[in-house]
């Protein structure tokens, strides 16, 4: 196969990967996401000049989500699913890694762009007691974030 044929094949692959909006990459891209929490430094740590031990809630998570796709994070209790979702949405500050929406890194977005990103992305937490309000119907609970972001009609 000639170099030229290889180049044509690569461009055909890229064109096939474009979605209806003309995007060549994923809508959401997460690379090497980390969220660490640090225990308080003890007196012994201070005396011995040891660094506090990190609790690695999220360590090296990477994934892509293309337009129209839905991603479900599944795992045992305490494995970092909620922390991953909160960090991807920018509700928690990442210790490391990158999150990009439509090609723009989350940490470079303006407030208006972050609001638009959160309008497009959604997260349903696993704990119904933190996700659902017993004083509201399920329909109202689902409708509330749409109303907050001005999406759809009542």
PDB file of C-alpha atoms in Angstrom:
ATOM      1  CA  UNK A   1       0.000   0.000   0.000  1.00  0.00           C
ATOM      2  CA  UNK A   2       1.362   3.402  -0.917  1.00  0.00           C
ATOM      3  CA  UNK A   3       1.743   6.299   1.515  1.00  0.00           C
ATOM      4  CA  UNK A   4      -0.909   8.160  -0.398  1.00  0.00           C
ATOM      5  CA  UNK A   5      -3.432   5.325  -0.006  1.00  0.00           C
ATOM      6  CA  UNK A   6      -2.698   5.216   3.727  1.00  0.00           C
ATOM      7  CA  UNK A   7      -3.369   8.928   4.008  1.00  0.00           C
ATOM      8  CA  UNK A   8      -6.620   8.604   2.101  1.00  0.00           C
ATOM      9  CA  UNK A   9      -7.708   5.734   4.374  1.00  0.00           C
ATOM     10  CA  UNK A  10      -6.962   7.856   7.453  1.00  0.00           C
ATOM     11  CA  UNK A  11      -8.994  10.789   6.138  1.00  0.00           C
ATOM     12  CA  UNK A  12     -11.877   8.457   5.273  1.00  0.00           C
ATOM     13  CA  UNK A  13     -11.799   7.088   8.828  1.00  0.00           C
ATOM     14  CA  UNK A  14     -11.862  10.620  10.268  1.00  0.00           C
ATOM     15  CA  UNK A  15     -14.739  11.590   7.986  1.00  0.00           C
ATOM     16  CA  UNK A  16     -16.671   8.478   9.036  1.00  0.00           C
ATOM     17  CA  UNK A  17     -16.178   9.445  12.688  1.00  0.00           C
ATOM     18  CA  UNK A  18     -17.716  12.908  12.223  1.00  0.00           C
ATOM     19  CA  UNK A  19     -21.193  13.238  13.663  1.00  0.00           C
ATOM     20  CA  UNK A  20     -24.127  15.159  12.189  1.00  0.00           C
ATOM     21  CA  UNK A  21     -22.808  18.435  13.645  1.00  0.00           C
ATOM     22  CA  UNK A  22     -19.510  17.969  11.795  1.00  0.00           C
ATOM     23  CA  UNK A  23     -17.503  17.166  14.925  1.00  0.00           C
ATOM     24  CA  UNK A  24     -14.504  14.956  14.412  1.00  0.00           C
ATOM     25  CA  UNK A  25     -13.963  14.260  18.107  1.00  0.00           C
ATOM     26  CA  UNK A  26     -16.029  13.389  21.131  1.00  0.00           C
ATOM     27  CA  UNK A  27     -18.437  15.880  22.671  1.00  0.00           C
ATOM     28  CA  UNK A  28     -17.023  15.108  26.124  1.00  0.00           C
ATOM     29  CA  UNK A  29     -13.433  14.006  26.585  1.00  0.00           C
ATOM     30  CA  UNK A  30     -12.002  13.061  29.989  1.00  0.00           C
ATOM     31  CA  UNK A  31      -8.314  12.222  30.245  1.00  0.00           C
ATOM     32  CA  UNK A  32      -6.417  10.926  33.291  1.00  0.00           C
ATOM     33  CA  UNK A  33      -8.891  12.509  35.718  1.00  0.00           C
ATOM     34  CA  UNK A  34      -7.722  12.543  39.339  1.00  0.00           C
ATOM     35  CA  UNK A  35      -9.435  13.701  42.509  1.00  0.00           C
ATOM     36  CA  UNK A  36      -7.389  13.244  45.673  1.00  0.00           C
ATOM     37  CA  UNK A  37      -8.311  14.165  49.201  1.00  0.00           C
ATOM     38  CA  UNK A  38      -5.603  14.706  51.763  1.00  0.00           C
ATOM     39  CA  UNK A  39      -5.856  13.706  55.381  1.00  0.00           C
ATOM     40  CA  UNK A  40      -4.976  16.360  57.892  1.00  0.00           C
ATOM     41  CA  UNK A  41      -1.328  16.427  58.693  1.00  0.00           C
ATOM     42  CA  UNK A  42      -0.692  14.859  62.084  1.00  0.00           C
ATOM     43  CA  UNK A  43       1.813  16.135  64.613  1.00  0.00           C
ATOM     44  CA  UNK A  44       4.037  13.132  63.806  1.00  0.00           C
ATOM     45  CA  UNK A  45       3.882  13.972  60.072  1.00  0.00           C
ATOM     46  CA  UNK A  46       4.923  17.555  60.857  1.00  0.00           C
ATOM     47  CA  UNK A  47       7.801  16.456  63.103  1.00  0.00           C
ATOM     48  CA  UNK A  48       9.045  13.867  60.604  1.00  0.00           C
ATOM     49  CA  UNK A  49       8.303  16.219  57.666  1.00  0.00           C
ATOM     50  CA  UNK A  50       6.213  13.605  55.894  1.00  0.00           C
ATOM     51  CA  UNK A  51       3.715  14.546  53.251  1.00  0.00           C
ATOM     52  CA  UNK A  52       0.072  13.820  54.116  1.00  0.00           C
ATOM     53  CA  UNK A  53      -1.210  10.578  52.584  1.00  0.00           C
ATOM     54  CA  UNK A  54      -3.676  11.169  49.755  1.00  0.00           C
ATOM     55  CA  UNK A  55      -6.957   9.289  49.522  1.00  0.00           C
ATOM     56  CA  UNK A  56      -7.327   8.666  45.798  1.00  0.00           C
ATOM     57  CA  UNK A  57     -11.075   8.930  45.194  1.00  0.00           C
ATOM     58  CA  UNK A  58     -10.547   9.065  41.407  1.00  0.00           C
ATOM     59  CA  UNK A  59      -7.239   8.068  39.858  1.00  0.00           C
ATOM     60  CA  UNK A  60      -6.531   8.077  36.123  1.00  0.00           C
ATOM     61  CA  UNK A  61     -10.077   7.898  34.701  1.00  0.00           C
ATOM     62  CA  UNK A  62     -10.351   8.448  30.925  1.00  0.00           C
ATOM     63  CA  UNK A  63     -13.349   8.194  28.603  1.00  0.00           C
ATOM     64  CA  UNK A  64     -15.044   9.837  25.612  1.00  0.00           C
ATOM     65  CA  UNK A  65     -18.736  10.495  25.048  1.00  0.00           C
ATOM     66  CA  UNK A  66     -19.935  11.332  21.541  1.00  0.00           C
ATOM     67  CA  UNK A  67     -23.097  13.294  20.794  1.00  0.00           C
ATOM     68  CA  UNK A  68     -26.178  11.141  21.367  1.00  0.00           C
ATOM     69  CA  UNK A  69     -24.378   8.668  23.623  1.00  0.00           C
ATOM     70  CA  UNK A  70     -25.162   8.016  27.264  1.00  0.00           C
ATOM     71  CA  UNK A  71     -22.505   6.921  29.730  1.00  0.00           C
ATOM     72  CA  UNK A  72     -23.261   4.948  32.876  1.00  0.00           C
ATOM     73  CA  UNK A  73     -20.650   4.616  35.607  1.00  0.00           C
ATOM     74  CA  UNK A  74     -21.137   1.329  37.410  1.00  0.00           C
ATOM     75  CA  UNK A  75     -19.184  -0.040  40.344  1.00  0.00           C
ATOM     76  CA  UNK A  76     -19.235  -0.999  43.954  1.00  0.00           C
ATOM     77  CA  UNK A  77     -20.017   1.457  46.708  1.00  0.00           C
ATOM     78  CA  UNK A  78     -17.199   3.898  47.389  1.00  0.00           C
ATOM     79  CA  UNK A  79     -15.325   3.335  44.124  1.00  0.00           C
ATOM     80  CA  UNK A  80     -15.589   6.981  42.968  1.00  0.00           C
ATOM     81  CA  UNK A  81     -18.593   7.054  40.626  1.00  0.00           C
ATOM     82  CA  UNK A  82     -20.222  10.119  42.184  1.00  0.00           C
ATOM     83  CA  UNK A  83     -16.899  11.889  42.660  1.00  0.00           C
ATOM     84  CA  UNK A  84     -16.096  11.269  38.988  1.00  0.00           C
ATOM     85  CA  UNK A  85     -19.430  12.754  37.897  1.00  0.00           C
ATOM     86  CA  UNK A  86     -19.102  15.753  40.210  1.00  0.00           C
ATOM     87  CA  UNK A  87     -15.529  16.412  39.065  1.00  0.00           C
ATOM     88  CA  UNK A  88     -16.449  16.088  35.373  1.00  0.00           C
ATOM     89  CA  UNK A  89     -19.215  18.676  35.880  1.00  0.00           C
ATOM     90  CA  UNK A  90     -16.802  20.982  37.687  1.00  0.00           C
ATOM     91  CA  UNK A  91     -18.668  20.716  40.993  1.00  0.00           C
ATOM     92  CA  UNK A  92     -15.409  19.514  42.548  1.00  0.00           C
ATOM     93  CA  UNK A  93     -11.966  20.711  41.513  1.00  0.00           C
ATOM     94  CA  UNK A  94      -9.858  18.024  39.844  1.00  0.00           C
ATOM     95  CA  UNK A  95      -6.466  17.221  41.322  1.00  0.00           C
ATOM     96  CA  UNK A  96      -5.195  16.298  37.859  1.00  0.00           C
ATOM     97  CA  UNK A  97      -6.244  15.419  34.341  1.00  0.00           C
ATOM     98  CA  UNK A  98      -8.419  17.230  31.838  1.00  0.00           C
ATOM     99  CA  UNK A  99     -12.105  17.501  31.017  1.00  0.00           C
ATOM    100  CA  UNK A 100     -13.077  19.017  27.657  1.00  0.00           C
ATOM    101  CA  UNK A 101     -16.538  19.724  26.300  1.00  0.00           C
ATOM    102  CA  UNK A 102     -16.878  20.261  22.566  1.00  0.00           C
ATOM    103  CA  UNK A 103     -13.108  20.757  22.367  1.00  0.00           C
ATOM    104  CA  UNK A 104     -12.847  23.377  25.138  1.00  0.00           C
ATOM    105  CA  UNK A 105     -11.131  22.432  28.410  1.00  0.00           C
ATOM    106  CA  UNK A 106     -13.474  22.950  31.368  1.00  0.00           C
ATOM    107  CA  UNK A 107     -10.906  25.032  33.252  1.00  0.00           C
ATOM    108  CA  UNK A 108     -10.704  27.487  30.314  1.00  0.00           C
ATOM    109  CA  UNK A 109     -14.469  28.019  30.051  1.00  0.00           C
ATOM    110  CA  UNK A 110     -16.175  31.249  30.984  1.00  0.00           C
ATOM    111  CA  UNK A 111     -19.015  31.130  33.508  1.00  0.00           C
ATOM    112  CA  UNK A 112     -21.531  31.257  30.646  1.00  0.00           C
ATOM    113  CA  UNK A 113     -19.807  28.352  28.863  1.00  0.00           C
ATOM    114  CA  UNK A 114     -19.792  26.294  32.074  1.00  0.00           C
ATOM    115  CA  UNK A 115     -23.498  26.949  32.513  1.00  0.00           C
ATOM    116  CA  UNK A 116     -24.121  25.826  28.924  1.00  0.00           C
ATOM    117  CA  UNK A 117     -21.992  22.712  29.515  1.00  0.00           C
ATOM    118  CA  UNK A 118     -23.936  21.800  32.666  1.00  0.00           C
ATOM    119  CA  UNK A 119     -27.172  22.362  30.746  1.00  0.00           C
ATOM    120  CA  UNK A 120     -26.026  19.822  28.143  1.00  0.00           C
ATOM    121  CA  UNK A 121     -24.608  17.312  30.632  1.00  0.00           C
ATOM    122  CA  UNK A 122     -26.606  15.653  33.352  1.00  0.00           C
ATOM    123  CA  UNK A 123     -25.869  13.399  36.259  1.00  0.00           C
ATOM    124  CA  UNK A 124     -28.158  11.091  38.188  1.00  0.00           C
ATOM    125  CA  UNK A 125     -26.651  10.085  41.492  1.00  0.00           C
ATOM    126  CA  UNK A 126     -27.044   6.551  42.802  1.00  0.00           C
ATOM    127  CA  UNK A 127     -28.462   7.496  46.191  1.00  0.00           C
ATOM    128  CA  UNK A 128     -32.213   8.153  45.840  1.00  0.00           C
ATOM    129  CA  UNK A 129     -32.274   9.989  49.171  1.00  0.00           C
ATOM    130  CA  UNK A 130     -29.857  12.619  47.835  1.00  0.00           C
ATOM    131  CA  UNK A 131     -31.374  12.655  44.335  1.00  0.00           C
ATOM    132  CA  UNK A 132     -35.098  12.552  45.064  1.00  0.00           C
ATOM    133  CA  UNK A 133     -37.055  14.835  47.380  1.00  0.00           C
ATOM    134  CA  UNK A 134     -39.894  12.940  49.102  1.00  0.00           C
ATOM    135  CA  UNK A 135     -41.978  16.148  49.056  1.00  0.00           C
ATOM    136  CA  UNK A 136     -41.922  16.192  45.247  1.00  0.00           C
ATOM    137  CA  UNK A 137     -43.305  13.786  42.664  1.00  0.00           C
ATOM    138  CA  UNK A 138     -40.755  11.941  40.531  1.00  0.00           C
ATOM    139  CA  UNK A 139     -41.949  13.937  37.517  1.00  0.00           C
ATOM    140  CA  UNK A 140     -41.337  17.224  39.333  1.00  0.00           C
ATOM    141  CA  UNK A 141     -37.886  16.016  40.456  1.00  0.00           C
ATOM    142  CA  UNK A 142     -36.962  15.196  36.858  1.00  0.00           C
ATOM    143  CA  UNK A 143     -38.445  18.489  35.606  1.00  0.00           C
ATOM    144  CA  UNK A 144     -36.651  20.730  38.130  1.00  0.00           C
ATOM    145  CA  UNK A 145     -33.161  20.780  36.524  1.00  0.00           C
ATOM    146  CA  UNK A 146     -34.749  21.340  33.115  1.00  0.00           C
ATOM    147  CA  UNK A 147     -36.607  24.349  34.506  1.00  0.00           C
ATOM    148  CA  UNK A 148     -33.444  25.694  36.140  1.00  0.00           C
ATOM    149  CA  UNK A 149     -31.676  25.629  32.776  1.00  0.00           C
ATOM    150  CA  UNK A 150     -34.694  26.787  30.769  1.00  0.00           C
ATOM    151  CA  UNK A 151     -34.951  23.571  28.738  1.00  0.00           C
ATOM    152  CA  UNK A 152     -38.277  22.387  27.292  1.00  0.00           C
ATOM    153  CA  UNK A 153     -41.744  23.414  28.380  1.00  0.00           C
ATOM    154  CA  UNK A 154     -43.844  22.591  31.386  1.00  0.00           C
TER     155      UNK A 154
END
